[in-house]
Structures are given as C-alpha cells and as structure tokens.
Amino acid sequence: MRCLLWLLSLWISGLFWPKSHGQLIRIPMQFQASFMASRRQQSAGRRSLLAKYNVIGGPDVASRNSGATETLDNRLNLEYAGPVSIGTPGQPFNMLFDTGSANLWVPSAECSAKNLACQRHHRYNSSASASFVPDGRRFAIAYGTGSLSGRLAKDTVSIGQLAVQNQTFGMAVHESRDTFTDTNFAGIVGLGFRSIAEEKITPLFENMCDQHLVDNCLFSFYLKRNGSERKGGELLFGGVDATKFSGSLTYVPLTHAGYWQFQMDGVEIGGTVISRHRQAIADTGTSLLAAPPREYLIINSLLGGLPTTNNEYLLNCSGLDKLPEIVFIIGGQRFGLQPRDYVMQATDDDGTSVCLSAFTLMDAEFWILGDVFIGRYYTAFDVGQRQIGFAPAA
C-alpha cells in the first residue's frame, strides 16, 4: 500500500513539474552579417577589450570590480547573437551572449527619436508588458568605444522554453551611436558571475539555476568559425552536446568566480614554452586573444609580424601556411591553434586586404581567450561546480 501511495504521489508531482525541467535549451547563434571586418573595426575591438578589463590600473584582475565596464567588438564579423524575449506577452530581441560581463540590458521605447542606435533595434515597451515591475534605480555602462545609460526594471525573460521570473535588467535610454548603430544585436546578456555585475544584480543564468529551470547548472558554447549569419553555432543551457565536440571535456577549476577565470599550465609556440602558470579568462564577448606584454612580443615576433603604431602586427598573407602551431596547455592537455585560427583578415582604408595577428596586447599578467579560441574548442561553463571545460569542436 505504501509503495502504491508513493508511486501515486510521484505521478502527481510529475504532472505539476515545470515543462522545461530536464530539457536542454538550444539557442542558435548568428554571425554578424559583414564577414570581412575593416581594419578600423579590428582596432575598435582592441580598444573595447582593454576598456573592459580596465588594465590601466594594474594586473590584478581578480580584485577588480569592472561590472560597470563591458565590451562590444564594434561591427566585427565575429559577433555571436541569439533570440531572447522579455515581458508578457514576450517582446523579441536579438542579443549578444557575453561570458565576460554579467548584466542584461536592452534598448528602451523611451529613448529619443534622435538616438539612431536605439531606433535601429527593437525597443522594450514596459507599458506593453503585464509582468513589468519598476525598479527605480539608474544604471550606466561605459564601453571602450561608447556608453549607454537608463533605468533598471524587472520582468519575465524567456529563452527558448525557459521563462525566468523577476529578472532585473537595464532599459537603455541613451546609447552611443558609434558603438551600437550597426550591430546585429539589440543588447547584451551577461553570463559572468554576480560579483562583476553592476549593482550586484543576479545574472540571468544564476536565476535560471535558482528557479530550477535547468537540471544542470551549466551552459556551453559551440561557435562556428566559417558560418553564415544564419548558422553561427549554438548556445546550450543546461548541459553539453557531445555531438559538437570530439573526445572528452577537460575541466579545470575557476580561480575566481567573477569572470570565467582559470589557470593555464603554459603556452608553446614551435615546441618552445613561452609562458607558464598564467591566469586566463574565457570571454565570448571578444573575438581576440589578449596576451601579457612579454608573451605578446614573443609570439608576434616569432610569427614574423610587422608592428604598427596601433599595437597591431601585420602578417604576410602569402606565407600563412609556414606559420607554427600555437599550443595552450590547460589541465595537462594540449589545445593547439593553427594559422587559420589566429590570423584575421581585414580590409584597409583603401580596400586592400591585410592579415593581422589575433594576438593583441593585454597590459597585465593574464590572458583573454576570446572567440578565436572558443571557436576552435567547445567550451562548457559550469556554474554549479565552478569549473570550465574544453574539447576540440566537431
């Protein structure tokens, strides 16, 4: 009899369990439409990266609170975005998913008609949402190439079949024209940790976990490097997709749960170790690879790069097949990048094609592994276990 009652209670509880429970929520990633970036846009991405991590003040990234400073790789071809809806009924937005920040914001319907960046994207109308809750606080975020500001609010944020209740987010009233006008996304979903969020707002994915919307408190990125605007890869909430990578994931613990920060064992180029025991951050919000000063000089010198006044290194486009593999050693495993991975093609002001090293200068003693690395290696961001995992992308 007890067994029968237990089975009956289990069956009844199953009837009222949220439908999203146990499901993997897949978000298709889209490339920016313009596949060939200009050299000026590449430079804008470098400036944004430096502003994001506030490297001017010193090398101790773990001790900084830079939640009010984020990045956009302005109009670059390597922006990855996907669909999100906010409100009841849902208002759709195409959003950039950024593991290097922790705030969520979208343009507001209250922005000025003269604000071109705001007017070119879908805008959140609070009066059209039955689940809107005013917050009252103001927010402002400074970018390397611009800024935005507005007010905070709460509403239901839906991704796939997951509906996060009472999510605090920013409604942008003022947006920098140069930074946001031509992006293929309206706003940003920050996937970092609360400690780096402005106003210490609980990030969207942490709320997903707290509200038991996913079985496993982790998400994973598969970023295609030769995709189109329609097929740029996939963001998976609640687990990993073993069909998208080969072998097994190599996990390493986070050294600081703010950014997705961990320790690398070393970096090799041409069989020579040039870096040992450096901190690194996995950041889907930048397309570049940022290296500390010493490693930056060594790598670009060994690549035969020609330095410019903008901290760029020009490479010989006709000699790319002779360049060496660059290997990152993480968790005792080797993760190599070939020239096709770390050489970025761009157009100069006169329309000519140039080849640029994807290794940019980080004036601090840590690395930033952006989409150049994450596109080559499937990456699992495990919030629950405070670890990050990598495997060769399929």
Coordinates of N, CA and C in Angstrom, one line a residue, residues 264-269 272-276 295 299 326-329 359 367:
M264 N 46.1 28.6 -16.6 CA 46.7 27.8 -17.7 C 48.1 27.2 -17.3
D265 N 48.4 26.0 -17.7 CA 49.7 25.4 -17.4 C 50.8 26.1 -18.2
G266 N 50.5 26.4 -19.4 CA 51.6 27.1 -20.2 C 51.1 27.3 -21.7
V267 N 52.0 28.0 -22.4 CA 51.8 28.2 -23.8 C 53.0 27.9 -24.6
E268 N 52.9 27.2 -25.7 CA 54.0 26.8 -26.5 C 53.9 27.4 -28.0
I269 N 55.0 27.7 -28.6 CA 55.0 28.1 -30.0 C 56.2 27.4 -30.6
T272 N 58.5 25.5 -28.2 CA 59.2 26.2 -27.2 C 58.1 26.8 -26.2
V273 N 58.3 26.5 -24.9 CA 57.4 27.1 -23.9 C 57.7 28.6 -23.7
I274 N 56.7 29.4 -23.9 CA 56.9 30.9 -23.7 C 56.2 31.4 -22.6
S275 N 55.3 30.6 -21.9 CA 54.5 31.1 -20.8 C 54.2 30.0 -19.9
R276 N 54.3 30.2 -18.6 CA 53.9 29.2 -17.6 C 53.0 29.8 -16.5
E295 N 54.7 37.8 -23.5 CA 54.2 36.8 -24.5 C 53.7 37.4 -25.8
I299 N 55.4 36.1 -29.2 CA 54.5 35.4 -30.2 C 54.6 36.2 -31.6
I326 N 50.3 27.1 -32.4 CA 50.5 27.7 -31.0 C 49.6 26.9 -30.1
V327 N 50.2 26.4 -29.0 CA 49.5 25.4 -28.2 C 49.3 26.0 -26.8
F328 N 48.1 25.9 -26.3 CA 47.7 26.3 -24.9 C 47.6 25.0 -24.1
I329 N 48.3 24.9 -23.0 CA 48.2 23.8 -22.2 C 47.3 24.1 -21.0
F359 N 46.6 38.0 -31.9 CA 47.2 38.2 -30.5 C 47.3 39.7 -30.3
W367 N 45.8 36.3 -19.5 CA 45.4 36.1 -20.9 C 43.8 36.2 -21.0

